[in-house]
Short mmCIF file of C-alpha atoms in Angstrom, two decimals:
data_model
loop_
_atom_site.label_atom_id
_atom_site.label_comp_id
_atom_site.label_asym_id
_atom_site.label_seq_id
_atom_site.Cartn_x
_atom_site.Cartn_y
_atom_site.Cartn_z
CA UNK A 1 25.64 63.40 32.08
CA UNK A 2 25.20 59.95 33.61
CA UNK A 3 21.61 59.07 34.58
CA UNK A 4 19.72 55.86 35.36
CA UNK A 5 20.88 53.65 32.97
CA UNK A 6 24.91 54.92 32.69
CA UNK A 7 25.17 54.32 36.21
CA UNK A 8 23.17 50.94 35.60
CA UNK A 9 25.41 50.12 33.20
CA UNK A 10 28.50 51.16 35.60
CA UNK A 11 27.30 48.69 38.29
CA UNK A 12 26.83 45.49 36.14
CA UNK A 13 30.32 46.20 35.33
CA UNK A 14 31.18 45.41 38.83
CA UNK A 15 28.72 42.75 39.04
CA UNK A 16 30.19 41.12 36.51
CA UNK A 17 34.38 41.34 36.78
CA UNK A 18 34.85 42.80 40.54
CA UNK A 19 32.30 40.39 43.20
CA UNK A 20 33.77 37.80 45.69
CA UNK A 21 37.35 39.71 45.43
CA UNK A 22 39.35 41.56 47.90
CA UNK A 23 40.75 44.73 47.98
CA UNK A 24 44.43 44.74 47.82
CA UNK A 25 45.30 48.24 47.43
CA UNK A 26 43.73 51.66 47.60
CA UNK A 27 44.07 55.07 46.32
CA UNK A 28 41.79 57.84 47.26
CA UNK A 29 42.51 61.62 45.97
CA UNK A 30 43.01 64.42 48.15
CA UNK A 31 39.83 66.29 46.59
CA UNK A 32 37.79 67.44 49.59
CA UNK A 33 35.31 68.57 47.08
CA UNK A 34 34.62 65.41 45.53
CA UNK A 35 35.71 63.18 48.96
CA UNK A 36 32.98 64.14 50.58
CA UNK A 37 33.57 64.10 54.73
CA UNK A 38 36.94 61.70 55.20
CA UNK A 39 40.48 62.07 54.50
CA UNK A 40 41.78 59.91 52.12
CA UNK A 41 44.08 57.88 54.60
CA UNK A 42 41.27 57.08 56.88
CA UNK A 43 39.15 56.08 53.85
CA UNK A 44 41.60 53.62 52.34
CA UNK A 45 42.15 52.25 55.98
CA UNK A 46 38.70 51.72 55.98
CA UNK A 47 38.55 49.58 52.91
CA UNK A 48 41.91 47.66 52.70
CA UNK A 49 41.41 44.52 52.84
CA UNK A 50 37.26 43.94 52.29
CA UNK A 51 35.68 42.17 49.82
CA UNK A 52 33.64 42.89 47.16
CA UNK A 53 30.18 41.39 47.77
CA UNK A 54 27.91 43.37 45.93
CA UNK A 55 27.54 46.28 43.33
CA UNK A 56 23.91 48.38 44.69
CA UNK A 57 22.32 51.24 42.82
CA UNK A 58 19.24 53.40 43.58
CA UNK A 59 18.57 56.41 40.80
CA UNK A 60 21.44 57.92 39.61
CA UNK A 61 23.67 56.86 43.06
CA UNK A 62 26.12 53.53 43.16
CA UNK A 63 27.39 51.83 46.39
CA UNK A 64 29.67 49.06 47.08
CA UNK A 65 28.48 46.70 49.07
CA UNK A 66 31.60 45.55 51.23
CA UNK A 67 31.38 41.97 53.57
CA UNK A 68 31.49 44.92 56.81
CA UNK A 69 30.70 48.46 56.61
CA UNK A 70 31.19 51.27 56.07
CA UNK A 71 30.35 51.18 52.01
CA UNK A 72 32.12 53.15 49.14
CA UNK A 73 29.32 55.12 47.78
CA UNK A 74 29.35 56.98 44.18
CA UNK A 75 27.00 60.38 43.27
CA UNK A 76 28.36 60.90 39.90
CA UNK A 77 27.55 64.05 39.11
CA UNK A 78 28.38 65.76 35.80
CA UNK A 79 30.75 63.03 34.40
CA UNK A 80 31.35 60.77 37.10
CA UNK A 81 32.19 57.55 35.54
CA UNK A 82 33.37 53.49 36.23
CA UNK A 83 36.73 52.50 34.34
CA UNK A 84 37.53 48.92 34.83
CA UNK A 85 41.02 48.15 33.54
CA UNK A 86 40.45 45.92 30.67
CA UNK A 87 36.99 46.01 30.44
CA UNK A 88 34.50 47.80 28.09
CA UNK A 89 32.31 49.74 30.60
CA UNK A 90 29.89 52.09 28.79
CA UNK A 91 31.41 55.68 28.02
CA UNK A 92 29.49 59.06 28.23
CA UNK A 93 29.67 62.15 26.78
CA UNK A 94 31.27 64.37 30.11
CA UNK A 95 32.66 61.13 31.15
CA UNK A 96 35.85 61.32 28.16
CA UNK A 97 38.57 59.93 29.80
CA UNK A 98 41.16 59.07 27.13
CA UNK A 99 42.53 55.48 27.29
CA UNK A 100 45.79 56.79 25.94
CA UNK A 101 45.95 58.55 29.23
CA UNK A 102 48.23 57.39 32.10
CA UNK A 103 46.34 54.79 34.18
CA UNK A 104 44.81 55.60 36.39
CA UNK A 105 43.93 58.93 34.87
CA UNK A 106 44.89 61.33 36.55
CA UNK A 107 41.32 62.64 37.65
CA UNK A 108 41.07 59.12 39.50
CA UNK A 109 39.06 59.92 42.95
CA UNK A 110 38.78 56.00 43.57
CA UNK A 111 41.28 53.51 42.36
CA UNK A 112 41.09 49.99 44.05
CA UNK A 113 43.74 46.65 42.69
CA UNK A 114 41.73 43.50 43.66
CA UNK A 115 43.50 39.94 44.64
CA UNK A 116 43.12 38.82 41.28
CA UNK A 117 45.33 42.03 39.72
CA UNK A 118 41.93 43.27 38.54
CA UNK A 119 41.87 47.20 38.86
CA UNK A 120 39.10 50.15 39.48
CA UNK A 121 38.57 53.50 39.04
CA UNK A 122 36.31 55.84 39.66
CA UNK A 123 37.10 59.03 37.64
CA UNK A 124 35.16 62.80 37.54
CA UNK A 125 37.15 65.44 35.39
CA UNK A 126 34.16 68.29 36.19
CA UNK A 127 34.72 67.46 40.19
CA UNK A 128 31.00 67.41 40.66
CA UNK A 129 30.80 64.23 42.05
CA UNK A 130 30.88 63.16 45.52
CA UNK A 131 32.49 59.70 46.91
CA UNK A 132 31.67 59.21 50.51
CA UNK A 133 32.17 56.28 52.82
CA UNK A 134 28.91 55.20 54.65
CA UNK A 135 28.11 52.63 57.29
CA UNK A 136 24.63 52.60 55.30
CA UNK A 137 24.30 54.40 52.37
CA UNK A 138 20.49 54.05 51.97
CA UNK A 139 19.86 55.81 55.64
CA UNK A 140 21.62 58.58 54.41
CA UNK A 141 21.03 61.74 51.91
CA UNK A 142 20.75 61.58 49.54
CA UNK A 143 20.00 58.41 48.77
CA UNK A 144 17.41 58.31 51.87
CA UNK A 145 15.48 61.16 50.35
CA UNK A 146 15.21 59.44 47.10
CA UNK A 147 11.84 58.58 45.39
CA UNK A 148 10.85 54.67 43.83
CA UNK A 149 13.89 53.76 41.69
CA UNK A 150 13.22 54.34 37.63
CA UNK A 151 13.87 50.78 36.73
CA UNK A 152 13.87 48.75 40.37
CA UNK A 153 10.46 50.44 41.87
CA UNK A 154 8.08 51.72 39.17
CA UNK A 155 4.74 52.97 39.96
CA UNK A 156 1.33 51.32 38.13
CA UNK A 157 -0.46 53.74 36.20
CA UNK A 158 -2.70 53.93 38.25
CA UNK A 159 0.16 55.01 40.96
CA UNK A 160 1.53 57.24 38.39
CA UNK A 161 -2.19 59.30 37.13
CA UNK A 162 -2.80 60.14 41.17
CA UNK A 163 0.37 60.99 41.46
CA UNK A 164 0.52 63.37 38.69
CA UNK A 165 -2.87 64.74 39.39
CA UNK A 166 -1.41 66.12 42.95
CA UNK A 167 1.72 68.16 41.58
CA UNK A 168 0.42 71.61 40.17
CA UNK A 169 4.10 72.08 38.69
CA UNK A 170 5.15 71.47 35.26
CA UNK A 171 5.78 68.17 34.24
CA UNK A 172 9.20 67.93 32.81
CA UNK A 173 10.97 69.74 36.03
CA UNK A 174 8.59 66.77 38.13
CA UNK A 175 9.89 64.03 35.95
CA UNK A 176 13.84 65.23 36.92
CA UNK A 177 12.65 65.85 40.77
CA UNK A 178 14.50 63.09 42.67
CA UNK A 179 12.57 62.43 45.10
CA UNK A 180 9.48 61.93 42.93
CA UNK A 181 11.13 59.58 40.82
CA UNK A 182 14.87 58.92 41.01
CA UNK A 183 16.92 57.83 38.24
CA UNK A 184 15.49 60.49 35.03
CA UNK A 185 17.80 62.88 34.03
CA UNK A 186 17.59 65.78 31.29
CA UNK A 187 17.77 63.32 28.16
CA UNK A 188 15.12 60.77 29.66
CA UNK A 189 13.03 63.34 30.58
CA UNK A 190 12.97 65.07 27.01
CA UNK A 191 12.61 61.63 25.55
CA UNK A 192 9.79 60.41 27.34
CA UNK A 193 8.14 63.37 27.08
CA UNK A 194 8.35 63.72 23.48
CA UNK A 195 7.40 59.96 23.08
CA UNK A 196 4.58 60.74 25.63
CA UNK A 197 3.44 64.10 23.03
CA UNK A 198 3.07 65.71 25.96
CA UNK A 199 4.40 70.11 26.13
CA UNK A 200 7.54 70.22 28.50
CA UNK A 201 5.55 73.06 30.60
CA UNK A 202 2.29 71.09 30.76
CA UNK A 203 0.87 71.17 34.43
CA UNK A 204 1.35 67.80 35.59
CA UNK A 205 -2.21 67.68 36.91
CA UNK A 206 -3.93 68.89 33.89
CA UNK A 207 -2.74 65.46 32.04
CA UNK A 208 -5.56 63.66 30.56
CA UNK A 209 -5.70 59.88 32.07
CA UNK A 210 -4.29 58.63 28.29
CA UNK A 211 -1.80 61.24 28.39
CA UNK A 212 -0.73 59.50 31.45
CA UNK A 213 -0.68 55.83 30.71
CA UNK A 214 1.48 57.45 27.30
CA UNK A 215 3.81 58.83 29.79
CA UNK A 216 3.99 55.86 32.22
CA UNK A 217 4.58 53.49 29.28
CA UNK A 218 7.29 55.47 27.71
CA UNK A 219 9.37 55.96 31.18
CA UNK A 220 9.18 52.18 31.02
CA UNK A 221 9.83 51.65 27.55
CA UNK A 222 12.59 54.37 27.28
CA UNK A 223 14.71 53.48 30.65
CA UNK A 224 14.28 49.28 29.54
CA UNK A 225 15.89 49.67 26.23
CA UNK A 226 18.76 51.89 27.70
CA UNK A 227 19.57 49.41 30.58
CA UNK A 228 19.00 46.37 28.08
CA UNK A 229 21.63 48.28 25.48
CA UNK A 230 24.17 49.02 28.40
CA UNK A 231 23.44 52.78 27.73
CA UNK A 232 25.10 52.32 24.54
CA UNK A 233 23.84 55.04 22.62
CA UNK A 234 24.39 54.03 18.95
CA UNK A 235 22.02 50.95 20.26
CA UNK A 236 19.55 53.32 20.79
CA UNK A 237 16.29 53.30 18.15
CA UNK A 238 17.08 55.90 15.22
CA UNK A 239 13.67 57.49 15.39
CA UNK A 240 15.04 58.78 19.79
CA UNK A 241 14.83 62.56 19.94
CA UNK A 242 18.09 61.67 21.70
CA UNK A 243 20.06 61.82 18.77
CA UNK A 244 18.85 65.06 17.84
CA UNK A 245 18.82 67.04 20.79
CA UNK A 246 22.47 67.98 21.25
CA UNK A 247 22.99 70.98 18.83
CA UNK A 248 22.78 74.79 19.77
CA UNK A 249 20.58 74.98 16.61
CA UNK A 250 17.09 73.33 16.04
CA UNK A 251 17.31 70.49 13.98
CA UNK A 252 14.88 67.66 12.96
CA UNK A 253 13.70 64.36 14.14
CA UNK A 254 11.35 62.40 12.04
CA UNK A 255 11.22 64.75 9.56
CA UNK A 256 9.96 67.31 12.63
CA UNK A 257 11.58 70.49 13.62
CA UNK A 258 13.42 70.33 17.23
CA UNK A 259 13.27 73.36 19.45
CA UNK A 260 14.43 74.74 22.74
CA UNK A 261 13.00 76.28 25.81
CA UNK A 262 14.15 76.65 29.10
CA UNK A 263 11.45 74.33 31.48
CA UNK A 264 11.92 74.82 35.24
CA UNK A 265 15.22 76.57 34.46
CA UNK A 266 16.57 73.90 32.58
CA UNK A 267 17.48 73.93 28.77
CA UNK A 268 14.75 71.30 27.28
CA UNK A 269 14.38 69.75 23.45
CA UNK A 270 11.03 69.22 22.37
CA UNK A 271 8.24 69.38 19.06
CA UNK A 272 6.23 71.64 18.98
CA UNK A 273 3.94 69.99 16.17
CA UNK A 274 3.75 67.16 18.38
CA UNK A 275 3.96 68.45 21.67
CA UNK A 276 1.48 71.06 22.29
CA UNK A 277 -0.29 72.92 25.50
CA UNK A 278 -3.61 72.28 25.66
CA UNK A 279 -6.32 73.84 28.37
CA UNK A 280 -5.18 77.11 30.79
CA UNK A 281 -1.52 76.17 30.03
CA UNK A 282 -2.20 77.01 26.75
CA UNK A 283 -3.89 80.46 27.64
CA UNK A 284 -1.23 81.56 29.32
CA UNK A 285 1.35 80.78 26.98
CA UNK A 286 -0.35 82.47 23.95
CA UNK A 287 -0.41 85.63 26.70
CA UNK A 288 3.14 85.37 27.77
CA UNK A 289 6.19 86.60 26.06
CA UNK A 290 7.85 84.16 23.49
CA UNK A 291 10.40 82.27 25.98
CA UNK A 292 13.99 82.70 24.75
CA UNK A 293 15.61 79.19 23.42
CA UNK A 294 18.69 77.42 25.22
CA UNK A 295 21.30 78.64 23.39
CA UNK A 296 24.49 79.07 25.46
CA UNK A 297 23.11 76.64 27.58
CA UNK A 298 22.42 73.83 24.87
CA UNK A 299 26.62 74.17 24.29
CA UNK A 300 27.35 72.86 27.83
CA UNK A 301 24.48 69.76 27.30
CA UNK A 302 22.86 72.25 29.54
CA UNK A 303 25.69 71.50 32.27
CA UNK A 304 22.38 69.82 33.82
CA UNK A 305 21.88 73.55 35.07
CA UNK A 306 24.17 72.18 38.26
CA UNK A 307 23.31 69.21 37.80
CA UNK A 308 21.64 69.60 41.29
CA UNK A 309 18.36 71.28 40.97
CA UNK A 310 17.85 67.86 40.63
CA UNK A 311 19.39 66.77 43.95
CA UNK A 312 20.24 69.32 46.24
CA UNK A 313 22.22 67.27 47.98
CA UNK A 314 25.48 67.88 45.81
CA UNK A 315 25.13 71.97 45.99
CA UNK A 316 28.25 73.40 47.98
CA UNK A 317 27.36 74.45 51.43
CA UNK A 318 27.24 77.95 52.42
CA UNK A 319 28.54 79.30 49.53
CA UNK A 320 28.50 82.72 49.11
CA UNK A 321 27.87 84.28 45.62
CA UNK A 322 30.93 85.51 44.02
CA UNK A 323 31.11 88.43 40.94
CA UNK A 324 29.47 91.54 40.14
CA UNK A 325 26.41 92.48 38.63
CA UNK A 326 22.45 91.87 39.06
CA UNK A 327 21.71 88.46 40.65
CA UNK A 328 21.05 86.67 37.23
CA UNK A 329 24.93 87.19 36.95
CA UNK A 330 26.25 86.25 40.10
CA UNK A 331 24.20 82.75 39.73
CA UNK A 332 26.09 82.15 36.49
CA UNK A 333 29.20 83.33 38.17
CA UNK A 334 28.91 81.30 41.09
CA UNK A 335 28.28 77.84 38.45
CA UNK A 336 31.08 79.13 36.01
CA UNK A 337 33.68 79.56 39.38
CA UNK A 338 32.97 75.49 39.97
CA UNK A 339 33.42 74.75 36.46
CA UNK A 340 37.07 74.02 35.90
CA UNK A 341 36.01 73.51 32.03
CA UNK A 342 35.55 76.96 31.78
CA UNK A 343 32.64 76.14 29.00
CA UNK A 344 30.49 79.27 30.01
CA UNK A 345 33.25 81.93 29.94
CA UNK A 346 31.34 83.89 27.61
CA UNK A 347 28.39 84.04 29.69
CA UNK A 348 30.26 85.50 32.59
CA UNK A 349 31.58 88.03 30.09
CA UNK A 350 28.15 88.99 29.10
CA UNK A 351 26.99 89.61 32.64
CA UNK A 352 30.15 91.88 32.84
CA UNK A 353 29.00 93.89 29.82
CA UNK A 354 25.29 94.08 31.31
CA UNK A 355 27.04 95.56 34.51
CA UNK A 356 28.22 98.31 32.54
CA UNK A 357 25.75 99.05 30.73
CA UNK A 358 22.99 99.16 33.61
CA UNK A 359 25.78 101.16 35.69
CA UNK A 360 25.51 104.83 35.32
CA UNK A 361 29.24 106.33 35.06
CA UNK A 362 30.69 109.73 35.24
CA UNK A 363 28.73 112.78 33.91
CA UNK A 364 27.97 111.36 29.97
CA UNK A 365 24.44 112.43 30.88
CA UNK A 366 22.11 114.55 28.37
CA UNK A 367 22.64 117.59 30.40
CA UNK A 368 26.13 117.48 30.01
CA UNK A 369 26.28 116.77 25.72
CA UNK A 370 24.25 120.08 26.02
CA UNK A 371 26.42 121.92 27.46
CA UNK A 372 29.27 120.72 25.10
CA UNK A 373 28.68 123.49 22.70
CA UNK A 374 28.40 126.44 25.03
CA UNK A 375 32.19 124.92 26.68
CA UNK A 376 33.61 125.16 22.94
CA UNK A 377 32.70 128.49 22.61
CA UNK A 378 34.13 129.49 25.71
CA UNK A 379 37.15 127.80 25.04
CA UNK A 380 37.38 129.17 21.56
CA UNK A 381 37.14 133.16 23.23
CA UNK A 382 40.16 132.34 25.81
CA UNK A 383 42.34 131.52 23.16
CA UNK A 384 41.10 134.93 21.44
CA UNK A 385 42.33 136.56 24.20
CA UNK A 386 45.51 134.67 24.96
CA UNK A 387 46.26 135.65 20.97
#
């Protein structure tokens, strides 16, 4: 899934090949899911013409700057993603949009030609993603509700430490709250926090000051290299938990064994020789119940669990639950129905099979095998007497 420094990466791309040009011609998909609150005539009326004056990005959110509003503006969800014909723009994993398919692909929500025969796209195969057209994107969810920008707005430590020693919630679903910091998604968050040797489901205001300062410098250090690399993952240091996190089983990074929990209801790498709870965390872990690894959920790169927890603004409105079951269930349902991938069918099917299980049916009840016998008997004496 794109985070701080894919979408980084996505706007020097237009930075660098699209600024100072005008927009020639427009194509805008009739998706109402992912064009967000326009129809796509009135958006490419709306844009004909402009130019390109600058590429903007706060967290994981891009906007065109146009020379007159209203703005193109990019959420990029699960694998929202910048294709620039002829030009190398980083690639993701969700992203994977083929270049041997037709151009522009046919999950193109945004295409724009500029004057110069230059062409963009804006693809999203999952359909999570949301393309609106602002007069100012920053006044606006969710980019108005957005905390101090990853990379454009960091904290000091000394920012960061009071910060942290307000929030009585764990630390890694606090690191991928938007509006505390915008711009770290499930990958940065693991990283850092592994970096940082700091538990997943540590209380963010039981961190020591030096567990702090480790976490402050690693958000820093962690985000830099990303941007500085383009997002290019194989540029990435080989010692990253990052390259190790991906697999449904544990496996090792620095000689160290990987494993998975689920923190704040996301699926979440971490160590635990390095990464430990320490203090009342600790006590109530060694009480509680061992907590169940990701699994299922590690297959779908944890499908970001909605990607949204993280920004509500992208959940569907009003939507009612759909399936059968207990409510467990019809949450998975309702994320599987969105997911044109179909990646979790077999999680809907296990819901199904809990439903029957839990669901009492006919008479197969004790008092009934009992009774078995007695009805075989019977039966055995009315043939008797039909003989």
């Amino acid at each position: 899934m794109p985070e701080l420094p894919e979408v980084e990466a996505a706007r020097r791309a237009i930075a660098d090949n699209c600024l100072g040009k005008k927009i020639k011609r427009v194509l805008i998909a009739d998706d109402n899911k992912v064009i967000d609150g326009i129809s796509p005539s009135d958006f490419q009326k709306s844009v004909l013409g402009k130019t390109i004056v600058s590429a903007r990005r706060k967290g994981k959110n891009l906007w065109l700057e146009l020379d007159s509003p209203p703005f193109p503006s990019f959420q990029f969800g699960m694998a929202g993603a910048i294709y620039i014909k002829g030009v190398a723009v980083t690639k993701y994993k969700r992203s994977a949009v083929k270049d041997s398919e037709e151009w522009p692909s046919k999950y193109s929500k945004f295409f724009v030609e500029l004057d110069d025969g230059l062409e963009l796209s804006f693809t999203d195969k999952r359909r999570f993603a949301k393309v609106r057209l602002l007069e100012n994107p920053v006044s606006v969810r969710p980019i108005s509700e957005l905390g101090p920008d990853a990379l454009l707005e960091p904290m000091t430590v000394d920012e960061f430490a009071k910060s942290l020693a307000k929030k009585k919630i764990t630390i890694k679903p606090l690191l991928l709250d938007q509006g505390f910091i915008s711009g770290i998604g499930n990958w940065i968050a693991d990283e850092v926090l592994y970096q940082a040797r700091i538990h997943p489901l540590q209380t963010a205001s039981s961190l020591s000051k030096e567990q702090c300062e480790a976490l402050h410098t690693s958000i820093k250090e962690v985000i830099l290299h990303a941007v500085q690399v383009n997002a290019d993952s194989k540029e990435f240091p080989v010692e990253w938990l990052f390259h190790f996190r991906w697999g449904k089983k544990p496996g090792n990074v620095n000689g160290k064994k990987i494993d998975f929990i689920t923190a704040g209801g996301r699926t979440t790498a971490y160590v635990p020789e390095l990464q430990k709870l320490s203090g009342k965390d600790a006590e109530k872990a060694a009480k509680a119940k061992p907590a169940k690894r990701g699994g299922a959920k590690s297959k779908q790169d944890d499908e970001e669990e909605e990607l949204e927890k993280e920004d509500d603004s992208a959940k569907p409105k009003n939507q009612k639950p759909k399936g059968r079951g207990k409510k467990p269930a019809l949450k998975r349902k309702t994320k599987d129905s969105e997911d044109e991938d179909d990646d979790a069918d077999g999680e809907e099917d296990e819901s199904d099979a809990e439903e029957k299980v839990v669901k009492p049916r006919g008479r197969g009840t004790k008092a009934a095998i009992k009774k078995k016998p007695e009805e075989k008997a019977g039966n055995k004496k009315q043939k008797g007497r039909r003989s």
